[in-house]
XYZ file of C-alpha atoms in Angstrom:
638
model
C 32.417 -50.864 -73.112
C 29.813 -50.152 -75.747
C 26.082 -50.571 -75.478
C 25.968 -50.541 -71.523
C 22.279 -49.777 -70.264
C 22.197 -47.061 -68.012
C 19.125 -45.573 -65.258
C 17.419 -48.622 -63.997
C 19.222 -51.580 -64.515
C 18.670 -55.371 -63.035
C 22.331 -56.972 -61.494
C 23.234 -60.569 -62.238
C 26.378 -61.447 -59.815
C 27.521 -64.963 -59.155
C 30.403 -66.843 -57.656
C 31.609 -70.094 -57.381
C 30.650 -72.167 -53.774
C 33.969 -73.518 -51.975
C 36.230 -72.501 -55.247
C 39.148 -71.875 -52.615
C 38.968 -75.515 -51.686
C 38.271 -76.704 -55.412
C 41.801 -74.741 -56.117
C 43.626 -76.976 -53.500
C 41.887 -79.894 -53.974
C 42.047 -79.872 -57.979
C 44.676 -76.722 -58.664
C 45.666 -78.368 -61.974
C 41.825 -79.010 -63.201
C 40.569 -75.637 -61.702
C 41.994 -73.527 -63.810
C 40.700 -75.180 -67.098
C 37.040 -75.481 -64.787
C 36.921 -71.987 -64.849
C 37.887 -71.240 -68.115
C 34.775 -72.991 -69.430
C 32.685 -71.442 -66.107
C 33.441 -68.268 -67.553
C 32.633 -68.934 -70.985
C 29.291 -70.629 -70.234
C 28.110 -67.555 -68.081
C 29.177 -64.885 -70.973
C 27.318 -67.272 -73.586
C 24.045 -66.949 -71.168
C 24.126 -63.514 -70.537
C 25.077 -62.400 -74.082
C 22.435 -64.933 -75.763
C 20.137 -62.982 -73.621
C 21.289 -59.560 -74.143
C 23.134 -58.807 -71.113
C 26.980 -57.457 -70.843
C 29.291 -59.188 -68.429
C 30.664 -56.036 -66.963
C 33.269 -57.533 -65.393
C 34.915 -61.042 -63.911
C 35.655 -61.408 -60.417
C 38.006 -64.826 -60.592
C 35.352 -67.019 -59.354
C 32.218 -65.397 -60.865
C 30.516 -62.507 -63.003
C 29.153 -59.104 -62.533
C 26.584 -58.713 -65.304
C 23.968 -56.135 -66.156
C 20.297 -56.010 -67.914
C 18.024 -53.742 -69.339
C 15.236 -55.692 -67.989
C 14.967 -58.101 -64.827
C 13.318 -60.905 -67.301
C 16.497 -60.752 -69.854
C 18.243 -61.345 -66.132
C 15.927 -64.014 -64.941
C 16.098 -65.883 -68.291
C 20.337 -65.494 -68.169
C 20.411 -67.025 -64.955
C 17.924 -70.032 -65.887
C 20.259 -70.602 -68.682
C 23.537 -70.246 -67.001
C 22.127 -72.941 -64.285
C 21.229 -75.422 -66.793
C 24.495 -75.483 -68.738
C 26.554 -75.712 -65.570
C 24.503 -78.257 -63.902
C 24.364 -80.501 -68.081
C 28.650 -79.574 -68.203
C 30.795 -82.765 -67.520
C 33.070 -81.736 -64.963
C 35.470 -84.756 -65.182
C 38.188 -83.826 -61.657
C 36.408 -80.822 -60.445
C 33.318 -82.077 -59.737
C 29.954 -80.018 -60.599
C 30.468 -76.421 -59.627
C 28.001 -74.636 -57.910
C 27.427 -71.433 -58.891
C 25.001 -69.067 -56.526
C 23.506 -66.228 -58.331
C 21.861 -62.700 -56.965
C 19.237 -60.550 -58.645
C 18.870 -57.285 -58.021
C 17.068 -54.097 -60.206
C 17.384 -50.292 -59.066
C 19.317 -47.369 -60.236
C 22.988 -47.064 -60.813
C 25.436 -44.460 -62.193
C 27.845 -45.438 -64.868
C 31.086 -44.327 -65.108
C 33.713 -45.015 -66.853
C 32.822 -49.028 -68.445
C 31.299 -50.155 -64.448
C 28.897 -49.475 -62.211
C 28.391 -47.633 -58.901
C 25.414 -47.036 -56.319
C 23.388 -48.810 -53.582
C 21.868 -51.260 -55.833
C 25.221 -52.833 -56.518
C 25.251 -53.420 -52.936
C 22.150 -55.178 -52.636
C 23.049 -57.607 -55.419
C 26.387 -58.525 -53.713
C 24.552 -59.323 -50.215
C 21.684 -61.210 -52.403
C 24.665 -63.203 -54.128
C 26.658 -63.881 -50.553
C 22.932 -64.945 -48.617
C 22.157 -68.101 -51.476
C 23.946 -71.442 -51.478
C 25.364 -73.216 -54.706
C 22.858 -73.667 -57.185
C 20.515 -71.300 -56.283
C 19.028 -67.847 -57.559
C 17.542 -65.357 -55.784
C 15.860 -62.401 -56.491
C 15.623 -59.157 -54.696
C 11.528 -57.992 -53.559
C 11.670 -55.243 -57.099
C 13.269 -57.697 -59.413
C 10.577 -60.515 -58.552
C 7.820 -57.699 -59.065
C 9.268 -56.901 -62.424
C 8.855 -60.354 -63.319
C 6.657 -62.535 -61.437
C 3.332 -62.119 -64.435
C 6.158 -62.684 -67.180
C 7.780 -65.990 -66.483
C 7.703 -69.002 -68.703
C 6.210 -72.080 -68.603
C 8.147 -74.239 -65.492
C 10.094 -71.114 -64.037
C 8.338 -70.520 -60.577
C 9.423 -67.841 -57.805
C 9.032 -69.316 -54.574
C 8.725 -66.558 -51.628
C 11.749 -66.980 -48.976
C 10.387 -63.999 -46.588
C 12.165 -60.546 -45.146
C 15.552 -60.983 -44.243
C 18.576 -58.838 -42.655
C 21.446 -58.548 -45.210
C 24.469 -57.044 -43.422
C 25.528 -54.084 -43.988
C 21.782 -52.909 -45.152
C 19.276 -51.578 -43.043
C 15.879 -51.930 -45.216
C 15.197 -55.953 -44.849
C 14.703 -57.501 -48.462
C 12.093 -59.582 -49.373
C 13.696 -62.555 -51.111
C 12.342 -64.976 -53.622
C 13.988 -68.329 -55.094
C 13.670 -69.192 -58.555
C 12.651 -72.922 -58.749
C 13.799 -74.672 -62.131
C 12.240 -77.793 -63.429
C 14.456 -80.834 -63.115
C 17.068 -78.706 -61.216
C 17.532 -79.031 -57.155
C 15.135 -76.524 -55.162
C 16.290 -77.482 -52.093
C 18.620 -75.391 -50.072
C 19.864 -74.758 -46.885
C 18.406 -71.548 -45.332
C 19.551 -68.555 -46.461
C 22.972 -67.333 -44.825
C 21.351 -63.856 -43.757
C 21.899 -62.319 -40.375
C 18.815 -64.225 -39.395
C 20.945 -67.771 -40.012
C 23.386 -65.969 -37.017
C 22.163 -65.101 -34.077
C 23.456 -62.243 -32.327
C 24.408 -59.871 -35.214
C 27.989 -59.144 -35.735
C 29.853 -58.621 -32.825
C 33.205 -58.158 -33.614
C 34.652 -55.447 -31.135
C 35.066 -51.726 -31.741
C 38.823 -51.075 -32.065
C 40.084 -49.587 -28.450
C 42.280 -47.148 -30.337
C 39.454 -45.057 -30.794
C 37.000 -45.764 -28.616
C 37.907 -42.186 -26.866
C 37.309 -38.945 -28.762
C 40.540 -36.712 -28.336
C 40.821 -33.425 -29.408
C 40.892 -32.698 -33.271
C 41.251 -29.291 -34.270
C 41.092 -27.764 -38.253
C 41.330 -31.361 -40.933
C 38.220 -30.342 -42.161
C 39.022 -30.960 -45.847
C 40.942 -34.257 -44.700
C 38.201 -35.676 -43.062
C 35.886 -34.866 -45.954
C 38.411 -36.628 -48.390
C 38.182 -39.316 -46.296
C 34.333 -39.602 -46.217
C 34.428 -39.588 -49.421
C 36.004 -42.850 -49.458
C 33.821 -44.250 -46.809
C 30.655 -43.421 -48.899
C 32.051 -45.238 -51.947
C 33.018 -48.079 -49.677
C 30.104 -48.332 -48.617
C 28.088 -48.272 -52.052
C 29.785 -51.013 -52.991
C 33.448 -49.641 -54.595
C 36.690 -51.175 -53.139
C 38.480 -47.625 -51.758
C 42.136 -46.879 -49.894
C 42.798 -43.871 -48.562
C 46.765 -43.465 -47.952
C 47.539 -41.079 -45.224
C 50.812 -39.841 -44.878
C 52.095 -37.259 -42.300
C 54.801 -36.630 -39.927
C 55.143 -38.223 -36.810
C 52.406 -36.103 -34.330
C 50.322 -34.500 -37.259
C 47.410 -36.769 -35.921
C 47.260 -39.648 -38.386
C 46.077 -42.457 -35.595
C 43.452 -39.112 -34.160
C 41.933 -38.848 -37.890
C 41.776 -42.409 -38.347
C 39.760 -42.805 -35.121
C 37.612 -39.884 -36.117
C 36.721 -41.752 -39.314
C 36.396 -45.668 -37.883
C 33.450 -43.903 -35.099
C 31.974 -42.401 -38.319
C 32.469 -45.535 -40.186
C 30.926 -47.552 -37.275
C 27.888 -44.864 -36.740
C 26.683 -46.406 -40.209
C 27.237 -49.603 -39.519
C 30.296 -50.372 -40.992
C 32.726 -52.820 -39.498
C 35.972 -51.427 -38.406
C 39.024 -53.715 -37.731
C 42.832 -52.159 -36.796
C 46.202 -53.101 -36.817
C 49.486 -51.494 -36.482
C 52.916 -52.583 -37.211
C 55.576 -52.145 -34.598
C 59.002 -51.320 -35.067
C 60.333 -54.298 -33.580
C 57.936 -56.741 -35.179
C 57.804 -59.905 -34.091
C 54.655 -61.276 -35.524
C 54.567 -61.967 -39.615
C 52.152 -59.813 -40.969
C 51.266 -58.299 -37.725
C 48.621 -55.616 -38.773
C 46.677 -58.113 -40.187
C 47.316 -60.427 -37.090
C 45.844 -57.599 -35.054
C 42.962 -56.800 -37.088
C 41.760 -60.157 -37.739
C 42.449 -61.285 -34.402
C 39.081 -59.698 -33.343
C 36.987 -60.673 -36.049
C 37.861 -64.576 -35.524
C 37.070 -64.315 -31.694
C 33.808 -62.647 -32.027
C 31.731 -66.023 -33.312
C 30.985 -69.141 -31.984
C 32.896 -72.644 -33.795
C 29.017 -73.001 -36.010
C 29.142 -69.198 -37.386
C 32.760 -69.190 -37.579
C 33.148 -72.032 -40.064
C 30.850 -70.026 -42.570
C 32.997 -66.910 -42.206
C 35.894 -68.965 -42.743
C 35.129 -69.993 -46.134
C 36.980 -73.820 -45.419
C 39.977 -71.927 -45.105
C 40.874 -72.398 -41.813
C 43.242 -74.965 -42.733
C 45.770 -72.121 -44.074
C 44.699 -69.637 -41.371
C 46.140 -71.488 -38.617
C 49.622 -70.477 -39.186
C 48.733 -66.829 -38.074
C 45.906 -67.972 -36.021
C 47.078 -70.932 -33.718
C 43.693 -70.331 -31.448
C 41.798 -72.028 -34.945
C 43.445 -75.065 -33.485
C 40.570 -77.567 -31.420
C 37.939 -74.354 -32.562
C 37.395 -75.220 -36.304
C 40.596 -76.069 -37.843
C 43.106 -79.156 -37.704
C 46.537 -78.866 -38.321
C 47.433 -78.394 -41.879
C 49.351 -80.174 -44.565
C 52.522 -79.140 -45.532
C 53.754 -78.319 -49.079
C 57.183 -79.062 -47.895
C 57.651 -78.858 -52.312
C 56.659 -75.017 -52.762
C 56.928 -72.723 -50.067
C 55.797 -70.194 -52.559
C 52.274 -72.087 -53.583
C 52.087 -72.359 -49.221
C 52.246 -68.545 -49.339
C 49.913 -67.497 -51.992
C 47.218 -69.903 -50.061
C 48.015 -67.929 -47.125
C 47.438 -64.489 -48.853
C 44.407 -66.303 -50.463
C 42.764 -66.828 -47.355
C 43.113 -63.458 -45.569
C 41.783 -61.615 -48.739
C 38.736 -63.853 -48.907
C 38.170 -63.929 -45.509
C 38.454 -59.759 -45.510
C 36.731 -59.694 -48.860
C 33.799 -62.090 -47.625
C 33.441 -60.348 -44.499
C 33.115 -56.872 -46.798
C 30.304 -58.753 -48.901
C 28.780 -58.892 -45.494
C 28.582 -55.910 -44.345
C 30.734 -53.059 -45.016
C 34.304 -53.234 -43.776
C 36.983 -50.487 -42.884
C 40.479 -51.903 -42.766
C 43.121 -49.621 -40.695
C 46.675 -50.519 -41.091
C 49.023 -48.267 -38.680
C 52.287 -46.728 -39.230
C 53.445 -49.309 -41.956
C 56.393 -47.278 -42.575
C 57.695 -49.966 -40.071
C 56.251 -52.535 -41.623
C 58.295 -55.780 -43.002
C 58.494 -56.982 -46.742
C 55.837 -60.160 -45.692
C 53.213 -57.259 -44.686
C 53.555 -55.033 -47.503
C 53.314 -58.220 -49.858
C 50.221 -59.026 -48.492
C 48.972 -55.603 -48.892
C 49.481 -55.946 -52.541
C 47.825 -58.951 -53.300
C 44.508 -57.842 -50.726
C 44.557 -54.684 -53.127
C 45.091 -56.602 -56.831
C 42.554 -59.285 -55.746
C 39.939 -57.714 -54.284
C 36.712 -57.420 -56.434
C 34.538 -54.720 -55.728
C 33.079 -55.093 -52.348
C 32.308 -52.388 -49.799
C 35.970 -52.713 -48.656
C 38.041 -49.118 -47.360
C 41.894 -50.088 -46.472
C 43.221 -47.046 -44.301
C 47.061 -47.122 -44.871
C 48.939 -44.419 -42.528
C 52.643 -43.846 -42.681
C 55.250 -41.495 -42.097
C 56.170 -40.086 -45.237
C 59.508 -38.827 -44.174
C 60.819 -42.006 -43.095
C 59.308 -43.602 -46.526
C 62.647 -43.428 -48.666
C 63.188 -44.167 -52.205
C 64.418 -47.600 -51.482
C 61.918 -48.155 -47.982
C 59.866 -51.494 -49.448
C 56.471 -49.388 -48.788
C 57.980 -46.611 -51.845
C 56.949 -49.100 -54.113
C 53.522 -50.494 -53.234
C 52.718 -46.125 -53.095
C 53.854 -46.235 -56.292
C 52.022 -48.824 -58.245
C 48.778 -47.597 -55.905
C 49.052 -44.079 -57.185
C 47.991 -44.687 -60.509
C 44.734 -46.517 -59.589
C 41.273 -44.290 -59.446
C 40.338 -45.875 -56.367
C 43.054 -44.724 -53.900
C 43.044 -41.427 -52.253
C 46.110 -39.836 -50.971
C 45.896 -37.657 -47.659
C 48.735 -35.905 -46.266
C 48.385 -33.894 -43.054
C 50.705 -31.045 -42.591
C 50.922 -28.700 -39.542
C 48.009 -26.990 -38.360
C 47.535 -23.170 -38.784
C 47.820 -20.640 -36.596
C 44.309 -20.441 -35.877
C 44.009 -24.236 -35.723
C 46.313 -24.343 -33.437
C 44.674 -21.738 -31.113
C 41.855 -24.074 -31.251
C 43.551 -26.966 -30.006
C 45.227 -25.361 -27.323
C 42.407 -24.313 -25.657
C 40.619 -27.682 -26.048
C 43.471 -28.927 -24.397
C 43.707 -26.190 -21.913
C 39.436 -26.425 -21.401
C 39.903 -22.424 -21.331
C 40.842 -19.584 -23.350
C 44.490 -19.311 -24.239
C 46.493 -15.927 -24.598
C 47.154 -15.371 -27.904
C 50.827 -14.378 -26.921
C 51.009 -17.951 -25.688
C 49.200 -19.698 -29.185
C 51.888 -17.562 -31.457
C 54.710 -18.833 -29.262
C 53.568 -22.728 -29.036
C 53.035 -22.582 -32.934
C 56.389 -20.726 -33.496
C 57.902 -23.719 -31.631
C 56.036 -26.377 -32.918
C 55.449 -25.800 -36.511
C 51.433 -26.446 -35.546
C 52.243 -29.929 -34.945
C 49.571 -31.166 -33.195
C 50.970 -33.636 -30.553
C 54.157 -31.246 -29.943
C 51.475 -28.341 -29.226
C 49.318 -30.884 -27.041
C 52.441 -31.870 -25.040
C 54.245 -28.564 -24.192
C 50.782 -26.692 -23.349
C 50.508 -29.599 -20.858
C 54.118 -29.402 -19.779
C 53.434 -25.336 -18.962
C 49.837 -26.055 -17.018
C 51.766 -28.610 -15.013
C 54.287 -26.315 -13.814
C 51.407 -23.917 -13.306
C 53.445 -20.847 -12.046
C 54.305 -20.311 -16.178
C 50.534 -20.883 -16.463
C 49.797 -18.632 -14.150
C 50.853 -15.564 -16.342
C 49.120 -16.714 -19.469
C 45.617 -16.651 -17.395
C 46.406 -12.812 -15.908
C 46.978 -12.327 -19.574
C 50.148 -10.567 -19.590
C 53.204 -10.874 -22.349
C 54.362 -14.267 -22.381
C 57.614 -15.513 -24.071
C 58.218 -18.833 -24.328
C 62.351 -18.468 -23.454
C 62.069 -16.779 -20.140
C 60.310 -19.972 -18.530
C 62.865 -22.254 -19.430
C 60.983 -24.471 -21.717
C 62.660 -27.602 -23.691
C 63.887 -27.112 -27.217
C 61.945 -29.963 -28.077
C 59.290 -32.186 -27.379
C 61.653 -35.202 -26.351
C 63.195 -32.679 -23.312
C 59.065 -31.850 -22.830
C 58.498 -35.548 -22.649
C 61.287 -36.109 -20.553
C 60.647 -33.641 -17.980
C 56.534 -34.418 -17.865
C 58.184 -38.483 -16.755
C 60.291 -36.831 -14.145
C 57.100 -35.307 -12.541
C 56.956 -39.247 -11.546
C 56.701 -40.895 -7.973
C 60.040 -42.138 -7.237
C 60.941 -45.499 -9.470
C 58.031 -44.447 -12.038
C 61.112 -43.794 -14.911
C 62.823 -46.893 -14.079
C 59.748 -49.099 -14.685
C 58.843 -47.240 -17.542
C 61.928 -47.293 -18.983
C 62.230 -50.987 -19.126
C 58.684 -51.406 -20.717
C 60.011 -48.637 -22.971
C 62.824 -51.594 -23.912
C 60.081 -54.034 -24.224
C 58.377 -52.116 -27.064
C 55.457 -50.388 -28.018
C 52.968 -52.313 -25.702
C 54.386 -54.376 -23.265
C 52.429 -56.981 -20.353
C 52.038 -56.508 -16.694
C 53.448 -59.913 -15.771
C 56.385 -59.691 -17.866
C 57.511 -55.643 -16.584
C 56.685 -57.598 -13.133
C 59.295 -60.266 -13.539
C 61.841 -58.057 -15.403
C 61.642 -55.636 -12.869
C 61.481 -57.835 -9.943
C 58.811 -55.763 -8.215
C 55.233 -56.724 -6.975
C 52.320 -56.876 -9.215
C 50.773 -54.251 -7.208
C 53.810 -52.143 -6.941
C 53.785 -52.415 -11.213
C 50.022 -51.823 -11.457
C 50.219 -48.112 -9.102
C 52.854 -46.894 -11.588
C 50.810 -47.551 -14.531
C 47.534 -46.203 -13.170
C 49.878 -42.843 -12.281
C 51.302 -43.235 -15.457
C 48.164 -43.693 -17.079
C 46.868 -40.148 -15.152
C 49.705 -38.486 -16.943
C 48.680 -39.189 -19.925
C 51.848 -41.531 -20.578
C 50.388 -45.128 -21.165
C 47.310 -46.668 -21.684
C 45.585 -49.802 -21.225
C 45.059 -51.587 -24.235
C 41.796 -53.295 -23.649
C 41.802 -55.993 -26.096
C 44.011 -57.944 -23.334
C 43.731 -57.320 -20.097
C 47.153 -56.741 -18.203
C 48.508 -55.019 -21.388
C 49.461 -51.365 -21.955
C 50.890 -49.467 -24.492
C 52.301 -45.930 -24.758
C 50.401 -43.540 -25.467
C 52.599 -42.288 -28.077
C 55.844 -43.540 -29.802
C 57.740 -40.676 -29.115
C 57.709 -41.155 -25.570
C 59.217 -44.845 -25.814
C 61.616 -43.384 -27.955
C 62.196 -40.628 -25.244
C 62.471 -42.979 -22.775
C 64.675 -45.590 -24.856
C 66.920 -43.272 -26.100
C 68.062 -41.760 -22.779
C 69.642 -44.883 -22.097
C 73.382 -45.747 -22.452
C 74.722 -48.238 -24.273
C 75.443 -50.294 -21.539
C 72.713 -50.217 -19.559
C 70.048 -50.951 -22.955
C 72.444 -54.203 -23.124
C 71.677 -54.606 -19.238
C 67.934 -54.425 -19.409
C 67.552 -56.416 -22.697
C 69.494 -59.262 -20.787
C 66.901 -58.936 -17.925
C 63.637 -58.934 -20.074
C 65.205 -62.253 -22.053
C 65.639 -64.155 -19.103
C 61.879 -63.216 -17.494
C 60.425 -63.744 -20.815
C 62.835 -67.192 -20.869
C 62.057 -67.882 -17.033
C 58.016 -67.580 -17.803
C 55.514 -70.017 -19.117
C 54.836 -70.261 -22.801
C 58.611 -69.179 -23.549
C 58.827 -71.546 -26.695
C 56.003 -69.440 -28.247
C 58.205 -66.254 -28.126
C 61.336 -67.017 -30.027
C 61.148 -63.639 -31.963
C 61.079 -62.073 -29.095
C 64.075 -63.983 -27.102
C 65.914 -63.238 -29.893
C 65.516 -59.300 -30.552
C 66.790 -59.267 -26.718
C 69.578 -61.376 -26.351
C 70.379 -60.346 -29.494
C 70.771 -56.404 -28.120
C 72.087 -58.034 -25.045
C 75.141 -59.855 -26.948
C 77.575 -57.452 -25.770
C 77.312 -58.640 -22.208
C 77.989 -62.099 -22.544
C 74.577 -63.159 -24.011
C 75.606 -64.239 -27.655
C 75.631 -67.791 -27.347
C 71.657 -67.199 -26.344
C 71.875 -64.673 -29.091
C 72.459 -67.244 -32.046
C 70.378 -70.069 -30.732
C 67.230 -67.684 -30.745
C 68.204 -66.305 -33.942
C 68.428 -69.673 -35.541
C 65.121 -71.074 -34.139
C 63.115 -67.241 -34.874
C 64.868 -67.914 -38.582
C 63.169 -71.693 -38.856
C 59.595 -70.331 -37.294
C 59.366 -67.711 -39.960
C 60.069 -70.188 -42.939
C 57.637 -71.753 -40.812
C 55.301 -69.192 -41.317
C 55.894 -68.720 -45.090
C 57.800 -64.930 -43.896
C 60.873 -65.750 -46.205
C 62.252 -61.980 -45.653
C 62.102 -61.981 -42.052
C 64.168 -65.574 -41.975
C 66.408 -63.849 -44.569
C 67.545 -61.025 -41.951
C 67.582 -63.865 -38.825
C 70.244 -66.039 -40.728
């Protein structure tokens, strides 16, 4: 784009109040509406020589040589959109944020702090009104025109900033000055306190990655300046994908960025379950008052994902019985403007877990988050397993159209060195390791990090192996007896076990990747104290954890010893325990919430006598996820 000012340059960004619901009130009129929005900006900012450097669907990012040229566009733009007969829509109101300071441009667009700071200005002011950053009302305040006043609003908290702005409205004869106070972190109380993800809550050892982790600063910084970032990082099962995203969300959070995570399973049984997860937090961390204004008026739509919007701030929806399609795309709507609004906010890091298991519904909404996010301070995390990512795997081809885009960084983690290695061990160890024992644990593990973790642990449990690599004497890794792989390494470390530890954990193992107290209690027809001592033993090992978003849930600490656990099983006897979890999870309260689930068991269970329960499941999981606007996952019930 020709002619673009560049140094210090003054930020015009607007947006449309409520356009979400003016789309499903008026989707017909809307469209034309902001056709003529669009052109009536452009004509202001142009007639005043300003660029529009780009559109945002709802509003305008525009830039100025001079913070007058920007006041005078934005007196302009209010006037013809408050004189514009808007015959179905109804007036739109347009808020508008001022901001001067330096940028860099690159490329036709803008990066740097000050974009920032405009975007939080914008997001703080109500329809109809302008507002003006501390610098840009200096720059002007001895230049305005006859009628044009600046009105002082005071220091406020913008998230995601730590320097308070000094604000100022501009007042416009015969236009409303009235508004609503400002929606800064001093309109809610108690400053964001959406939880910090319990996945990484506990440092665990991280060893070499230095040039990964810089890669993905990087793409934190950017975020955080204001540039829409995703990071995809791919890796083996055990590199340390879930350790390096945990590394970055506590260095995300340190600058006071929010961090939300979700991972899909591979037994899903929640549509778009990552997101589920991640938003899950973020709705229970305000009260009904805050949580309307985060909500954008789109709880409505949310509900379907988020049933606990029901009696909070949300009624039941209407049904377009007519266009299951249009039901989706408000669906996907309303998760990327909730995400995207709660990035204008305050920065945002998005972690999606191993989507290599994720379902067709999850990856589309991934696609239409990335397409129709605008710029905001917005990092998606994506982490997969590259190997299991075939040619025709549905994630191949949202990698594909994301690899041409600047704004997407790929990371793939590969084994660790030698010396890496050496350094992990003896993190793990908390003492020096022999180096006969490092070259022997990297020979058999490639320098994958969880396979080195697990059979150093495996050798200081048996301790009399150990024993010889403190004295310091030639070690080889045969002559002990040690498992060809880390499966037989997991397998032996469960065996270590009280008595009955492998059975219980085997049947949460059949559950899935987390599983609930109550429901290993009934399946297993043992004691709820009897339960709770084998997962605190369990937990010692180093074999589950708690996961503390819900109390009386765990979760493995690692796939690969579910799958350890799972696939040790017969044929038979998976049947057998998938009959027993359907029946507690039929036998317990709340059983018509967990269809999905009834059906992935009985389904498994079938052989034994179960397929009558099999197909009724089936059929009612099928009719929930048309429910739910998850047309794939209905496709592979029926």
């Amino acid at each position: 784009m020709a002619g673009l000012p560049s140094g210090t340059v003054t930020f015009l960004f607007t947006d449309i109040e409520g356009s979400s619901r003016l789309w499903d009130e008026h989707p017909g009129a809307m469209g034309e509406a902001l056709v003529r929005h669009d052109a009536l900006l452009r004509e202001a900012v142009e007639a005043n020589g300003g660029h529009v450097v780009k559109t945002t669907g709802d509003g305008v990012h525009a830039v100025f040589e001079t913070a007058m040229n920007t006041v005078a566009a934005a007196s302009a733009a209010v006037r013809a959109l408050a004189t514009e007969p808007w015959p179905d829509t109804g007036p739109l109101r347009v808020r508008m944020g001022i901001h001067t300071g330096a940028a860099e441009l690159r490329d036709g667009d803008y990066y740097g702090p000050a974009l920032n700071r405009a975007s939080r200005l914008m997001a703080a002011a109500h329809g109809g009104q302008v507002v003006l950053s501390g610098r840009s009302a200096d720059e002007v305040r001895n230049l305005l025109p006859e009628g044009l006043r600046l009105r002082d609003l005071g220091e406020h908290r913008l998230r995601g900033l730590k320097r308070p702005e000094h604000i100022f409205q501009l007042t416009i004869p015969g236009l409303d000055d009235q508004f609503a106070p400002l929606a800064s972190l001093e309109a809610f109380p108690g400053d964001l306190a959406v939880p910090f993800p319990s996945f990484a809550t506990a440092p665990e050892q991280l060893a070499g990655r230095e040039r990964e982790l810089e890669l993905l600063e990087r793409a934190l910084t950017s975020a955080i300046e204001g540039s829409k970032q995703v990071v995809l990082l791919a890796g083996e099962s055990g590199m340390g994908k879930t350790t390096l995203a945990a590394e970055l969300a506590r260095r995300a959070a340190a600058r006071g960025t929010v961090v939300l995570y979700g991972r899909c399973d591979e037994e899903a049984i929640v549509p778009h379950q990552p997101f589920v997860e991640a938003l899950r937090p973020y709705i229970a961390a305000f009260p009904p008052s805050v949580l309307r204004e985060r909500l954008h008026g789109l709880e409505g739509d949310l509900v379907r994902l988020f049933p606990e919007l029901l009696g909070r701030v949300a009624t039941v929806p209407e049904q377009l019985l007519n266009d299951p399609e249009a039901e989706r795309y408000r669906l996907f709507e309303a998760i990327t403007t909730v995400l995207t609004g709660a990035a204008a906010t305050q920065p945002l890091v998005l972690l999606l877990d191993d989507l290599h298991w994720s379902d067709k519904p999850t990856l589309l909404l991934l696609r239409h988050l990335l397409r129709s996010a605008s710029d905001v301070p917005l990092l998606v995390v994506v982490s997969y397993r590259d190997r299991e990512v075939s040619k025709g795997h549905p994630l191949s081809d949202v990698l594909a159209d994301l690899q041409r885009e600047r704004w997407v960084t790929r990371v793939t983690l590969d084994g660790l060195s030698e010396a890496e290695s050496g350094e992990l061990l003896q993190s793990v160890a908390g003492q020096e390791v022999a180096p006969q024992l490092t070259a022997a644990l990297y020979r058999e593990t490639g320098g994958n990090p969880l396979f080195l973790g697990e059979l150093l642990r495996h050798l200081i449990e048996t301790d009399d192996a150990f024993l010889e690599v403190r004295s310091g004497g030639d070690f080889d890794l045969g002559e002990h007896d040690l498992p060809e792989g880390v499966r037989a390494v997991i397998s032996r470390r469960i065996a270590r076990l009280p008595g009955g530890a492998e059975e219980l954990l085997t049947l949460a193992a059949v559950i899935g990747a987390e599983f609930d107290v109550a429901l290993v209690e009934r399946a297993a027809e043992r004691s709820v104290e009897a339960v709770l001592d084998t997962l605190d033993v369990s937990e010692l090992a180093g074999l589950v954890r708690p996961v503390s978003e819900r109390a009386g849930r765990y979760g493995f600490a690692h796939d690969l010893i579910r799958q350890t656990l799972y696939a040790d099983l017969g044929t038979a006897q998976r049947a057998r325990l998938h009959a027993r979890i359907g029946a507690a999870i039929e036998a317990a309260p709340g059983a018509e919430h967990a269809t999905a689930a009834l059906a992935q068991h009985f389904t498994q269970a079938a052989p034994l006598g179960e397929a009558s329960k099999a197909i009724t499941y089936t059929a009612r999981a099928a009719h929930e996820a048309l429910a739910d606007l998850a047309f794939e996952d209905a496709v592979r019930y029926f």
